[in-house]
Coordinates of C-alpha atoms in Angstrom, one line a residue:
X1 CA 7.8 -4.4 -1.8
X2 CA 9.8 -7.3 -3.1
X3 CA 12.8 -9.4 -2.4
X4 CA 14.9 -7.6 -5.4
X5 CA 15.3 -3.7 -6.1
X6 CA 12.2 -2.0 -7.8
X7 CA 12.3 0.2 -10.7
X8 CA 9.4 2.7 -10.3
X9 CA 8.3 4.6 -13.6
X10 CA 6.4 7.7 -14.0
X11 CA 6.0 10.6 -16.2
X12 CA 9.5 10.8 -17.4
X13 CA 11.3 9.7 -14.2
X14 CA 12.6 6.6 -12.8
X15 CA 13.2 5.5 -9.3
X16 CA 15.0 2.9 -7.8
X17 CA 13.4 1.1 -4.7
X18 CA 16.5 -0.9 -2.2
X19 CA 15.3 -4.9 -2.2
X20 CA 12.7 -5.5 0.8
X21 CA 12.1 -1.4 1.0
X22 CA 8.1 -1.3 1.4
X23 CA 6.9 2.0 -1.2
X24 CA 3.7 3.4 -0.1
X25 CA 1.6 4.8 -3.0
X26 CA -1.7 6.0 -1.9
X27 CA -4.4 8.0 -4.1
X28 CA -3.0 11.3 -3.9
X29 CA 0.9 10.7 -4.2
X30 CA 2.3 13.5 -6.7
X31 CA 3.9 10.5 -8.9
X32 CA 0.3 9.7 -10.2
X33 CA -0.1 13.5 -11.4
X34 CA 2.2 13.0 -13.7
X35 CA 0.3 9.4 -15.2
X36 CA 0.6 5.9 -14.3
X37 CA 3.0 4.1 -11.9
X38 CA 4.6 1.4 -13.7
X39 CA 6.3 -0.8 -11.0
X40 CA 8.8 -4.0 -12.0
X41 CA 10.7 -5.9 -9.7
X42 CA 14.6 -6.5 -10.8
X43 CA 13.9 -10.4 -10.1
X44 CA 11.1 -12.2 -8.8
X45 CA 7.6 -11.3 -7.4
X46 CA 6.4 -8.0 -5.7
X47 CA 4.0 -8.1 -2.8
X48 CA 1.1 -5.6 -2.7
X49 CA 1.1 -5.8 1.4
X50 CA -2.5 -3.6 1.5
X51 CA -4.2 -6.3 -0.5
X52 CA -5.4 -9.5 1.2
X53 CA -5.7 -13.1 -0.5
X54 CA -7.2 -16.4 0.3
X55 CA -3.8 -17.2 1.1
X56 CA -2.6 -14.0 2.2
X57 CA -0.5 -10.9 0.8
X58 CA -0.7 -11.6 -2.8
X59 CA 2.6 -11.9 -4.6
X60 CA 2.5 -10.8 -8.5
X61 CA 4.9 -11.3 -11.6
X62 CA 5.7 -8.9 -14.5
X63 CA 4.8 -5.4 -14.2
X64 CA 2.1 -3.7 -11.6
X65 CA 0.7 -0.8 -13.1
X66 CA -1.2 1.7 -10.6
X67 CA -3.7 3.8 -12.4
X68 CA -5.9 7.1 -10.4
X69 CA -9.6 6.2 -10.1
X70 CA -12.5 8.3 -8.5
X71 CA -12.2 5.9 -5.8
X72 CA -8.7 5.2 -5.0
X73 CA -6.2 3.2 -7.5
X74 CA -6.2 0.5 -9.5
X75 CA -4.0 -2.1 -10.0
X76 CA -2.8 -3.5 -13.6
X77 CA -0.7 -6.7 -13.3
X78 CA 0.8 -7.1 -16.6
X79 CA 2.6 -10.6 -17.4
X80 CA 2.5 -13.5 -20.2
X81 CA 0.0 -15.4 -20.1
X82 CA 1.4 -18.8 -19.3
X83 CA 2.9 -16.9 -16.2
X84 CA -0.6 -15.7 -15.2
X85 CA -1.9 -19.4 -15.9
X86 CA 0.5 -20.7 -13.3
X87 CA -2.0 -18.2 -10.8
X88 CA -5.0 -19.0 -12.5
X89 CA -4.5 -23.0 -12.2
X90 CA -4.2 -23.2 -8.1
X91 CA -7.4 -20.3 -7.7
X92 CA -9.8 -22.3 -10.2
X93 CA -9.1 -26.0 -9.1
X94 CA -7.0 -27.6 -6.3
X95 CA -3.8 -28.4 -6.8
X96 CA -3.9 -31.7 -5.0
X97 CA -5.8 -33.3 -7.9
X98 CA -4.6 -35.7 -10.3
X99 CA -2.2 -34.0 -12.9
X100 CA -4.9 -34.8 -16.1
X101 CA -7.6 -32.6 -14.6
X102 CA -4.9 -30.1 -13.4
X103 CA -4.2 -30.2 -17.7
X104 CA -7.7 -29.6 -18.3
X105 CA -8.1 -26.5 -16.4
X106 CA -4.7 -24.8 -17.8
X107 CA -6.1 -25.6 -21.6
X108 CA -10.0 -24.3 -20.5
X109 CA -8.2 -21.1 -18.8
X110 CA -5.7 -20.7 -21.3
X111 CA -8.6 -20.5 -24.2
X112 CA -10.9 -18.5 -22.0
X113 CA -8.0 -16.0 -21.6
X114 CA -7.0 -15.6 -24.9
X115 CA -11.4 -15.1 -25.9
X116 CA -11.0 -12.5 -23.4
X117 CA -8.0 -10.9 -24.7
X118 CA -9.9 -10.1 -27.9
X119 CA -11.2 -6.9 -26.7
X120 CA -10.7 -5.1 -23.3
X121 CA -13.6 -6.2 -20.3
X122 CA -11.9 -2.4 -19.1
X123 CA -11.1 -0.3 -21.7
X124 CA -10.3 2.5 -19.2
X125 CA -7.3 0.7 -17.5
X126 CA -6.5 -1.2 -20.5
X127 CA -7.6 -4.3 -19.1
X128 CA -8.8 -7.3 -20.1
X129 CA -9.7 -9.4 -17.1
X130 CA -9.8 -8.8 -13.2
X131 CA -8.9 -11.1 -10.7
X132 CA -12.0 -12.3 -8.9
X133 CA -15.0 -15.0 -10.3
X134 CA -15.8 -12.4 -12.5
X135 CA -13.9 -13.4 -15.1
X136 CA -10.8 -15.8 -13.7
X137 CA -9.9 -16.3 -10.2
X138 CA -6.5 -15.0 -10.3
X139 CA -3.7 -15.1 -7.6
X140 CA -5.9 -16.3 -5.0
X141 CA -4.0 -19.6 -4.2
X142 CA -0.1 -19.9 -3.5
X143 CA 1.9 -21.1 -6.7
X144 CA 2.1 -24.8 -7.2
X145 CA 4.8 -27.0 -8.8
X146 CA 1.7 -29.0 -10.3
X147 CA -0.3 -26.2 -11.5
X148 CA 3.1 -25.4 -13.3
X149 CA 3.9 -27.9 -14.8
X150 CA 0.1 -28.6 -16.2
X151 CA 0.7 -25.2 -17.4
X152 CA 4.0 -26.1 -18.8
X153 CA 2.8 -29.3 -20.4
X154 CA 0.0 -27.6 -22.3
X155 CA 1.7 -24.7 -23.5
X156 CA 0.0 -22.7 -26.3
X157 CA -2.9 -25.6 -25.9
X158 CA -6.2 -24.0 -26.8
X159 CA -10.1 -25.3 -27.3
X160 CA -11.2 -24.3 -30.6
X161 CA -15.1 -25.3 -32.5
X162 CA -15.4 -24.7 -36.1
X163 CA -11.8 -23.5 -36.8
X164 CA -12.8 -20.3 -33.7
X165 CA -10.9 -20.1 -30.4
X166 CA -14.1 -21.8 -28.6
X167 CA -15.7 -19.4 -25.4
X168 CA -14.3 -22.0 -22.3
X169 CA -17.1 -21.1 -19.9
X170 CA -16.3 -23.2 -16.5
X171 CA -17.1 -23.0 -12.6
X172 CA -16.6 -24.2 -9.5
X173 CA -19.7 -25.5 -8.5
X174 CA -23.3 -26.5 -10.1
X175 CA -25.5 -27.8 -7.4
X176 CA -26.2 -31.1 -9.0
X177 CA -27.3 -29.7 -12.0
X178 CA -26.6 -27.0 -14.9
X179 CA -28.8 -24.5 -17.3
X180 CA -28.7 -24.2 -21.2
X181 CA -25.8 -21.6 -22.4
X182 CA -28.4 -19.6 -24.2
X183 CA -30.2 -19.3 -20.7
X184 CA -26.2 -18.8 -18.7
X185 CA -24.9 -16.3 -21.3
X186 CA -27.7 -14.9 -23.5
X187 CA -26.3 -16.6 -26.7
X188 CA -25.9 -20.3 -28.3
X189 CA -23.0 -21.9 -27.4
X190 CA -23.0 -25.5 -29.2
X191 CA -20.5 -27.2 -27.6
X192 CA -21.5 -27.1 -23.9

């Protein structure tokens, strides 16, 4: 559901969805026989009300895209990637720190996203990432105006070693101590 009118597509057919109208799409609905369910809402965010977040029903930008699987559907959140940064930002650190470190996180995010982009971590969805620790915690935390603007402020901001886009490995807790990358990852990584 969302707050504006929906534009479902499938197949060759488009449907409009009133604003606040909930649309229940479960594993067997004909629509997905005829391929994926792109979903887009008119303005604003749309609410996946099934789903359950750290913070609650998860709100998402750009375009949902609901593909069959053996075990139900999966979801495709398509957006720029500064809009999924603003997600990213408030999941990976809180928001309540000081605005430097909140800086740091977009640029480490931001360079791990685009190392990620470079091939697809599904190649059956057409995905790069999911959502969970896996990769990025993504849409976890409620937007924040200082999450956005670190995003903002570092716009296009990348790590880079040796002229490469540099693999931003980070997490959210160590235990007092960390391990060689080679050990983490299975590969050198010189700069950590």
């Amino acid at each position: 559901r969302a707050d504006s009118e929906l534009t479902l597509t499938y197949g060759n057919r488009t449907e409009q969805i009133a604003a606040g109208e909930c649309v229940v799409i479960a594993a067997d609905d004909a629509r997905l026989s005829e391929g994926n369910i792109r979903i887009e809402a008119k303005d604003g965010v749309l609410q996946i009300e099934s789903m359950k977040r750290g913070d609650g029903v998860p709100a998402y930008n750009g375009v949902i895209e609901l593909r069959r699987a053996e075990d139900g559907i999966v979801v495709v959140n398509e957006l720029p990637i500064e809009t999924y940064l603003c997600r990213v930002v408030p999941s990976e650190m809180p928001a309540s720190y000081e605005l430097e470190a909140l800086k740091a996180q977009a640029v480490c995010a931001r360079s791990y996203a685009y190392r990620q982009m470079e091939s697809y971590g599904y190649p059956e969805y057409e995905a790069h990432v999911n959502d969970s620790t896996d990769y990025q915690v993504y849409g976890n935390s409620l937007p924040d105006e200082r999450a956005d603007r670190a995003v903002e402020e570092t716009e296009g901001e990348c790590l880079y070693y040796d002229g490469e886009l540099a693999q931003a490995y980070y997490h959210s807790s160590d235990g007092g101590a960390t391990e060689d990358a080679e050990n983490v990852w299975g590969t050198d990584v010189p700069y950590l």
